[in-house]
Amino acid sequence: MELKNIAILGARGTLGSAIVNELLKDSSRFTITGISREMSTYTAPAGSNIAVKSVDYSSLSSLTEAFAGQDAIINCITAGATQFEPMKIIVDAAVAAGVKFFFADEFVGNIEKEQFRRMPEAAVGSKLRVREYLKELSKEGKMQWTSLNGGPFFDLWLMQGPAGFDIPNKRARIYGTGLNKMCWTPLPTMALATANMLRNPGPVTNRPIHISTVANLTQSAILASLESVLDTKFSVENVDVAKIVKHSRIALERGEVAKAMKGLGVGGQFYEVDSGSDFSHLVENETVGVEVVSVEEAVRDALEKWGQDSPIVEGMFRIEACEI
């Protein structure tokens, strides 16, 4: 199966724009279309020949018209459209338009883990239900699919605060022991893997692919690498992650989803007792042509890209136990 005409939903977003930039490196092979909402101000990167189409995401006919002539759809949209009914309209439009290959919007990690399954769909979207629907369509011969799961984007989480580090002010928040093993992948590597999957879809067709390219990753390893690379010590605050998770679960049981989400996100990565952040047994880096780097290499790459004075988002850095 050759995939040439590629449409990207959410091309303006963090992941979508990274994938666009990666595909543009192979512009003789791929013809790219950015699909945007009707009210979006998205424009193609300067100097590129990317076509831009505006659609009504709630309209099957609008989406079907936009998808006409496309070989593959890469779905990078977020927010409300990740619920099942809006997502089903997108998938159905791809089938109606004769699209060969659908790249589902998983990306975040192992969505089959028990911790993910316990989360309400209103909070995490309908990724599992969409995958099951895509499986049905593939069995019926209507469309092939794949998905890429790489865990949190290492560089964004490190530099913006969720990893527990404030690099400009040399602060660290270590959740629990700081030794919980995690599977994360830098954003550029996710984009490269996506492009490679489109170049050679055979090995990845009709199944999810998992990657993780930062070896032996823990919070403690990140802290040691930051202190080594920057030749300085960080002030360290040890955080009771068990309390954060306990309070979040109580809030979730009460139906207070928004209150629970940050704490559950922290627990999902750093809580040794019940994190589910290690999916190394599923990883297939070689299948999609990406290489493993050390924690120190990943830290250096992130600092080079963002700059060590890049400000964090305080609300992502300082997660406390919610009130119950």
Tab-separated table of C-alpha atoms in Angstrom:
chain	number	residue	atom	x	y	z
A	1	MET	CA	0.000	0.000	0.000
A	2	GLU	CA	1.489	3.329	-1.096
A	3	LEU	CA	0.451	6.420	0.819
A	4	LYS	CA	1.118	9.735	-0.904
A	5	ASN	CA	-1.783	12.127	-0.252
A	6	ILE	CA	-1.826	12.783	3.492
A	7	ALA	CA	-4.425	14.861	5.341
A	8	ILE	CA	-3.672	16.007	8.882
A	9	LEU	CA	-6.436	16.933	11.303
A	10	GLY	CA	-5.112	19.328	13.923
A	11	ALA	CA	-2.161	20.461	11.817
A	12	ARG	CA	-1.859	23.648	13.858
A	13	GLY	CA	-1.373	21.854	17.179
A	14	THR	CA	1.830	20.828	18.898
A	15	LEU	CA	1.906	17.296	17.503
A	16	GLY	CA	0.253	18.097	14.183
A	17	SER	CA	2.735	20.844	13.347
A	18	ALA	CA	5.665	18.589	14.273
A	19	ILE	CA	4.347	15.891	11.922
A	20	VAL	CA	3.841	18.446	9.150
A	21	ASN	CA	7.449	19.602	9.528
A	22	GLU	CA	8.701	16.014	9.371
A	23	LEU	CA	6.646	15.174	6.278
A	24	LEU	CA	7.879	18.334	4.553
A	25	LYS	CA	11.393	16.881	4.692
A	26	ASP	CA	10.124	14.301	2.197
A	27	SER	CA	8.022	16.645	0.064
A	28	SER	CA	8.755	14.756	-3.144
A	29	ARG	CA	6.995	11.739	-1.652
A	30	PHE	CA	4.091	13.271	0.264
A	31	THR	CA	1.369	15.721	-0.724
A	32	ILE	CA	0.035	17.256	2.480
A	33	THR	CA	-3.347	18.783	3.280
A	34	GLY	CA	-4.033	20.529	6.571
A	35	ILE	CA	-7.634	20.128	7.737
A	36	SER	CA	-8.822	22.900	10.037
A	37	ARG	CA	-12.042	24.046	11.650
A	38	GLU	CA	-14.095	26.645	9.845
A	39	MET	CA	-13.177	29.337	12.373
A	40	SER	CA	-9.479	28.422	12.477
A	41	THR	CA	-6.774	30.870	11.392
A	42	TYR	CA	-4.380	28.063	10.445
A	43	THR	CA	-2.097	28.816	7.519
A	44	ALA	CA	0.450	26.547	5.870
A	45	PRO	CA	4.138	26.972	6.783
A	46	ALA	CA	5.825	29.639	4.687
A	47	GLY	CA	7.354	28.285	1.520
A	48	SER	CA	5.431	25.003	1.623
A	49	ASN	CA	2.852	23.782	-0.858
A	50	ILE	CA	0.475	22.437	1.797
A	51	ALA	CA	-3.195	22.753	0.882
A	52	VAL	CA	-5.506	23.971	3.648
A	53	LYS	CA	-9.166	22.960	3.834
A	54	SER	CA	-11.709	24.207	6.362
A	55	VAL	CA	-14.381	21.811	7.544
A	56	ASP	CA	-17.351	21.497	9.847
A	57	TYR	CA	-16.272	18.643	12.119
A	58	SER	CA	-19.887	17.888	12.962
A	59	SER	CA	-20.840	17.413	9.291
A	60	LEU	CA	-20.319	14.056	7.601
A	61	SER	CA	-20.679	15.629	4.154
A	62	SER	CA	-18.218	18.448	4.898
A	63	LEU	CA	-15.602	15.985	6.125
A	64	THR	CA	-16.223	13.528	3.286
A	65	GLU	CA	-15.705	16.279	0.719
A	66	ALA	CA	-12.482	17.393	2.412
A	67	PHE	CA	-11.150	13.817	2.575
A	68	ALA	CA	-11.783	13.064	-1.107
A	69	GLY	CA	-8.606	11.916	-2.868
A	70	GLN	CA	-6.665	11.357	0.356
A	71	ASP	CA	-4.734	8.139	0.934
A	72	ALA	CA	-4.336	8.603	4.674
A	73	ILE	CA	-5.804	10.664	7.503
A	74	ILE	CA	-3.650	11.519	10.514
A	75	ASN	CA	-5.859	12.508	13.413
A	76	CYS	CA	-4.177	14.919	15.840
A	77	ILE	CA	-7.228	16.757	17.139
A	78	THR	CA	-7.999	17.143	20.813
A	79	ALA	CA	-10.732	18.413	23.160
A	80	GLY	CA	-14.408	17.659	22.509
A	81	ALA	CA	-13.853	15.949	19.174
A	82	THR	CA	-12.107	13.081	20.970
A	83	GLN	CA	-15.430	11.813	22.312
A	84	PHE	CA	-16.831	8.835	20.468
A	85	GLU	CA	-19.695	10.324	18.477
A	86	PRO	CA	-17.672	13.244	17.020
A	87	MET	CA	-14.807	10.854	16.324
A	88	LYS	CA	-17.096	8.336	14.635
A	89	ILE	CA	-18.247	11.023	12.195
A	90	ILE	CA	-14.606	11.620	11.228
A	91	VAL	CA	-13.919	7.911	10.749
A	92	ASP	CA	-17.150	7.392	8.792
A	93	ALA	CA	-16.296	10.322	6.529
A	94	ALA	CA	-12.898	8.762	5.812
A	95	VAL	CA	-14.613	5.512	4.811
A	96	ALA	CA	-17.137	7.364	2.654
A	97	ALA	CA	-14.332	9.245	0.891
A	98	GLY	CA	-12.461	6.047	0.092
A	99	VAL	CA	-9.465	6.795	2.357
A	100	LYS	CA	-7.139	3.796	2.560
A	101	PHE	CA	-5.501	4.352	5.944
A	102	PHE	CA	-6.541	6.000	9.209
A	103	PHE	CA	-3.955	7.067	11.799
A	104	ALA	CA	-5.829	7.168	15.107
A	105	ASP	CA	-5.233	9.837	17.748
A	106	GLU	CA	-3.719	7.733	20.534
A	107	PHE	CA	-0.108	8.986	20.909
A	108	VAL	CA	-0.144	9.369	24.714
A	109	GLY	CA	0.950	5.925	25.912
A	110	ASN	CA	-0.526	2.492	26.492
A	111	ILE	CA	-4.271	3.112	26.355
A	112	GLU	CA	-4.953	-0.532	27.192
A	113	LYS	CA	-3.469	-0.252	30.672
A	114	GLU	CA	-5.896	-0.713	33.545
A	115	GLN	CA	-5.268	2.793	34.865
A	116	PHE	CA	-6.462	4.267	31.563
A	117	ARG	CA	-9.506	2.020	31.400
A	118	ARG	CA	-10.627	3.233	34.830
A	119	MET	CA	-10.709	6.842	33.679
A	120	PRO	CA	-14.044	8.314	32.589
A	121	GLU	CA	-14.382	8.795	28.857
A	122	ALA	CA	-15.342	12.412	29.440
A	123	ALA	CA	-11.815	12.963	30.748
A	124	VAL	CA	-9.617	10.925	28.420
A	125	GLY	CA	-11.690	10.659	25.259
A	126	SER	CA	-12.834	7.543	23.472
A	127	LYS	CA	-9.533	6.182	22.200
A	128	LEU	CA	-10.308	2.587	23.115
A	129	ARG	CA	-13.791	2.666	21.573
A	130	VAL	CA	-12.440	4.263	18.415
A	131	ARG	CA	-9.780	1.565	18.151
A	132	GLU	CA	-12.438	-1.149	18.424
A	133	TYR	CA	-14.493	0.574	15.733
A	134	LEU	CA	-11.474	0.772	13.440
A	135	LYS	CA	-10.841	-2.940	14.000
A	136	GLU	CA	-14.394	-3.676	12.857
A	137	LEU	CA	-13.959	-1.578	9.713
A	138	SER	CA	-10.678	-3.272	8.842
A	139	LYS	CA	-12.239	-6.734	9.204
A	140	GLU	CA	-14.975	-5.621	6.807
A	141	GLY	CA	-12.338	-4.445	4.337
A	142	LYS	CA	-13.511	-0.821	4.470
A	143	MET	CA	-10.319	0.875	5.705
A	144	GLN	CA	-6.977	0.022	7.301
A	145	TRP	CA	-5.674	1.744	10.427
A	146	THR	CA	-2.794	2.155	12.829
A	147	SER	CA	-1.909	4.144	15.940
A	148	LEU	CA	1.264	5.334	17.654
A	149	ASN	CA	1.696	5.354	21.416
A	150	GLY	CA	4.808	6.957	22.890
A	151	GLY	CA	3.898	8.236	26.335
A	152	PRO	CA	4.246	11.898	27.318
A	153	PHE	CA	6.404	14.064	25.063
A	154	PHE	CA	9.707	14.121	26.975
A	155	ASP	CA	10.838	17.580	25.890
A	156	LEU	CA	7.508	19.304	26.553
A	157	TRP	CA	7.026	17.645	29.919
A	158	LEU	CA	10.567	18.476	30.989
A	159	MET	CA	10.549	22.095	29.895
A	160	GLN	CA	6.965	23.116	30.704
A	161	GLY	CA	6.740	21.684	34.218
A	162	PRO	CA	4.767	18.402	34.282
A	163	ALA	CA	7.927	16.311	34.732
A	164	GLY	CA	8.456	18.076	38.067
A	165	PHE	CA	11.283	20.433	37.151
A	166	ASP	CA	11.538	24.219	37.047
A	167	ILE	CA	14.795	24.626	35.167
A	168	PRO	CA	15.100	28.450	35.212
A	169	ASN	CA	14.787	28.479	39.010
A	170	LYS	CA	16.564	25.149	39.612
A	171	ARG	CA	13.646	23.588	41.491
A	172	ALA	CA	12.574	19.934	41.486
A	173	ARG	CA	9.455	18.245	42.825
A	174	ILE	CA	10.144	14.535	43.250
A	175	TYR	CA	6.960	12.493	43.499
A	176	GLY	CA	7.342	9.476	45.775
A	177	THR	CA	10.739	7.833	45.494
A	178	GLY	CA	11.538	9.352	42.101
A	179	LEU	CA	12.490	5.857	40.910
A	180	ASN	CA	9.341	4.832	39.069
A	181	LYS	CA	10.208	3.734	35.535
A	182	MET	CA	8.535	5.726	32.767
A	183	CYS	CA	8.175	5.416	28.999
A	184	TRP	CA	8.342	8.844	27.333
A	185	THR	CA	9.307	9.940	23.831
A	186	PRO	CA	10.506	13.364	22.585
A	187	LEU	CA	8.074	15.157	20.279
A	188	PRO	CA	10.421	15.180	17.230
A	189	THR	CA	10.843	11.424	17.580
A	190	MET	CA	7.067	10.928	17.611
A	191	ALA	CA	6.863	12.916	14.393
A	192	LEU	CA	9.661	10.891	12.800
A	193	ALA	CA	7.996	7.611	13.774
A	194	THR	CA	4.701	8.813	12.282
A	195	ALA	CA	6.381	9.692	8.987
A	196	ASN	CA	8.194	6.358	8.872
A	197	MET	CA	4.919	4.511	9.466
A	198	LEU	CA	3.442	6.295	6.451
A	199	ARG	CA	6.511	5.472	4.364
A	200	ASN	CA	6.202	1.782	5.188
A	201	PRO	CA	2.683	1.005	6.446
A	202	GLY	CA	2.859	-2.753	5.941
A	203	PRO	CA	4.420	-3.720	9.307
A	204	VAL	CA	2.113	-1.413	11.293
A	205	THR	CA	-1.223	-1.966	9.549
A	206	ASN	CA	-4.261	-2.783	11.686
A	207	ARG	CA	-2.458	-2.683	15.014
A	208	PRO	CA	-1.118	-0.210	17.565
A	209	ILE	CA	2.586	0.601	17.738
A	210	HIS	CA	4.351	1.543	20.995
A	211	ILE	CA	7.655	3.371	21.195
A	212	SER	CA	9.780	4.815	23.981
A	213	THR	CA	13.186	6.261	23.220
A	214	VAL	CA	14.628	7.608	26.472
A	215	ALA	CA	16.425	4.753	28.220
A	216	ASN	CA	16.116	4.037	31.952
A	217	LEU	CA	13.918	7.043	32.545
A	218	THR	CA	12.958	8.063	36.086
A	219	GLN	CA	12.561	11.403	37.818
A	220	SER	CA	15.793	10.759	39.708
A	221	ALA	CA	17.627	10.118	36.440
A	222	ILE	CA	16.301	13.381	35.013
A	223	LEU	CA	17.424	15.277	38.111
A	224	ALA	CA	20.916	13.782	37.963
A	225	SER	CA	21.196	14.612	34.259
A	226	LEU	CA	19.991	18.186	34.708
A	227	GLU	CA	22.479	18.789	37.520
A	228	SER	CA	25.265	17.284	35.423
A	229	VAL	CA	24.467	19.162	32.216
A	230	LEU	CA	23.888	22.490	33.965
A	231	ASP	CA	26.657	21.934	36.533
A	232	THR	CA	24.449	23.066	39.373
A	233	LYS	CA	22.322	21.664	42.181
A	234	PHE	CA	18.522	21.861	42.259
A	235	SER	CA	16.498	22.460	45.398
A	236	VAL	CA	14.408	19.316	45.902
A	237	GLU	CA	10.920	19.050	47.365
A	238	ASN	CA	9.727	15.508	48.087
A	239	VAL	CA	6.023	15.185	47.334
A	240	ASP	CA	3.538	12.724	48.871
A	241	VAL	CA	2.214	11.267	45.640
A	242	ALA	CA	0.148	8.646	47.488
A	243	LYS	CA	-1.932	11.420	49.041
A	244	ILE	CA	-2.380	13.132	45.686
A	245	VAL	CA	-3.670	9.916	44.112
A	246	LYS	CA	-5.907	9.059	47.079
A	247	HIS	CA	-7.619	12.445	47.018
A	248	SER	CA	-7.974	12.360	43.247
A	249	ARG	CA	-9.686	8.977	43.333
A	250	ILE	CA	-12.136	10.186	45.959
A	251	ALA	CA	-12.920	13.225	43.804
A	252	LEU	CA	-13.365	10.996	40.763
A	253	GLU	CA	-15.788	8.720	42.631
A	254	ARG	CA	-17.807	11.807	43.494
A	255	GLY	CA	-17.995	12.740	39.841
A	256	GLU	CA	-15.622	15.697	40.226
A	257	VAL	CA	-13.656	14.796	37.124
A	258	ALA	CA	-11.946	18.141	36.520
A	259	LYS	CA	-10.710	18.277	40.121
A	260	ALA	CA	-9.286	14.764	39.902
A	261	MET	CA	-7.495	14.905	36.569
A	262	LYS	CA	-4.187	16.593	37.444
A	263	GLY	CA	-3.597	14.302	40.392
A	264	LEU	CA	-4.450	11.215	38.400
A	265	GLY	CA	-2.058	12.365	35.690
A	266	VAL	CA	0.746	12.675	38.238
A	267	GLY	CA	-0.106	9.300	39.723
A	268	GLY	CA	-0.220	7.689	36.309
A	269	GLN	CA	3.434	8.559	35.752
A	270	PHE	CA	5.082	8.726	39.161
A	271	TYR	CA	3.125	6.620	41.679
A	272	GLU	CA	5.075	3.388	42.096
A	273	VAL	CA	2.129	1.424	43.498
A	274	ASP	CA	-0.214	1.936	40.555
A	275	SER	CA	1.274	3.992	37.737
A	276	GLY	CA	1.122	1.910	34.573
A	277	SER	CA	3.707	4.225	33.004
A	278	ASP	CA	6.071	1.394	32.065
A	279	PHE	CA	4.993	-0.244	28.815
A	280	SER	CA	8.504	-1.276	27.790
A	281	HIS	CA	7.299	-4.830	27.084
A	282	LEU	CA	5.289	-3.440	24.147
A	283	VAL	CA	7.952	-1.182	22.623
A	284	GLU	CA	8.877	-1.605	18.937
A	285	ASN	CA	11.307	1.227	18.245
A	286	GLU	CA	13.070	-0.656	15.450
A	287	THR	CA	9.814	-1.284	13.561
A	288	VAL	CA	9.353	2.446	12.961
A	289	GLY	CA	13.012	3.431	12.676
A	290	VAL	CA	13.618	5.409	15.857
A	291	GLU	CA	16.613	5.127	18.168
A	292	VAL	CA	17.021	5.113	21.928
A	293	VAL	CA	18.967	7.901	23.629
A	294	SER	CA	20.207	8.288	27.187
A	295	VAL	CA	18.414	10.535	29.653
A	296	GLU	CA	21.312	12.980	29.490
A	297	GLU	CA	21.143	13.124	25.683
A	298	ALA	CA	17.398	13.759	25.826
A	299	VAL	CA	17.911	16.508	28.429
A	300	ARG	CA	20.605	18.177	26.309
A	301	ASP	CA	18.383	18.070	23.216
A	302	ALA	CA	15.462	19.625	25.098
A	303	LEU	CA	17.621	22.386	26.575
A	304	GLU	CA	19.105	23.142	23.163
A	305	LYS	CA	15.668	23.395	21.591
A	306	TRP	CA	13.899	25.343	24.327
A	307	GLY	CA	16.712	27.165	26.171
A	308	GLN	CA	17.362	26.739	29.868
A	309	ASP	CA	15.553	30.003	30.657
A	310	SER	CA	12.303	28.814	29.080
A	311	PRO	CA	9.549	29.467	31.660
A	312	ILE	CA	7.429	26.649	33.040
A	313	VAL	CA	3.662	26.565	33.465
A	314	GLU	CA	3.353	26.758	37.249
A	315	GLY	CA	0.018	24.968	37.277
A	316	MET	CA	1.611	21.984	35.550
A	317	PHE	CA	4.665	22.017	37.812
A	318	ARG	CA	3.056	22.349	41.230
A	319	ILE	CA	0.438	19.605	41.598
A	320	GLU	CA	-0.940	19.177	45.086
A	321	ALA	CA	-3.580	16.870	46.556
A	322	CYS	CA	-6.999	18.261	45.693
A	323	GLU	CA	-9.420	19.198	48.472
A	324	ILE	CA	-11.967	16.549	49.356
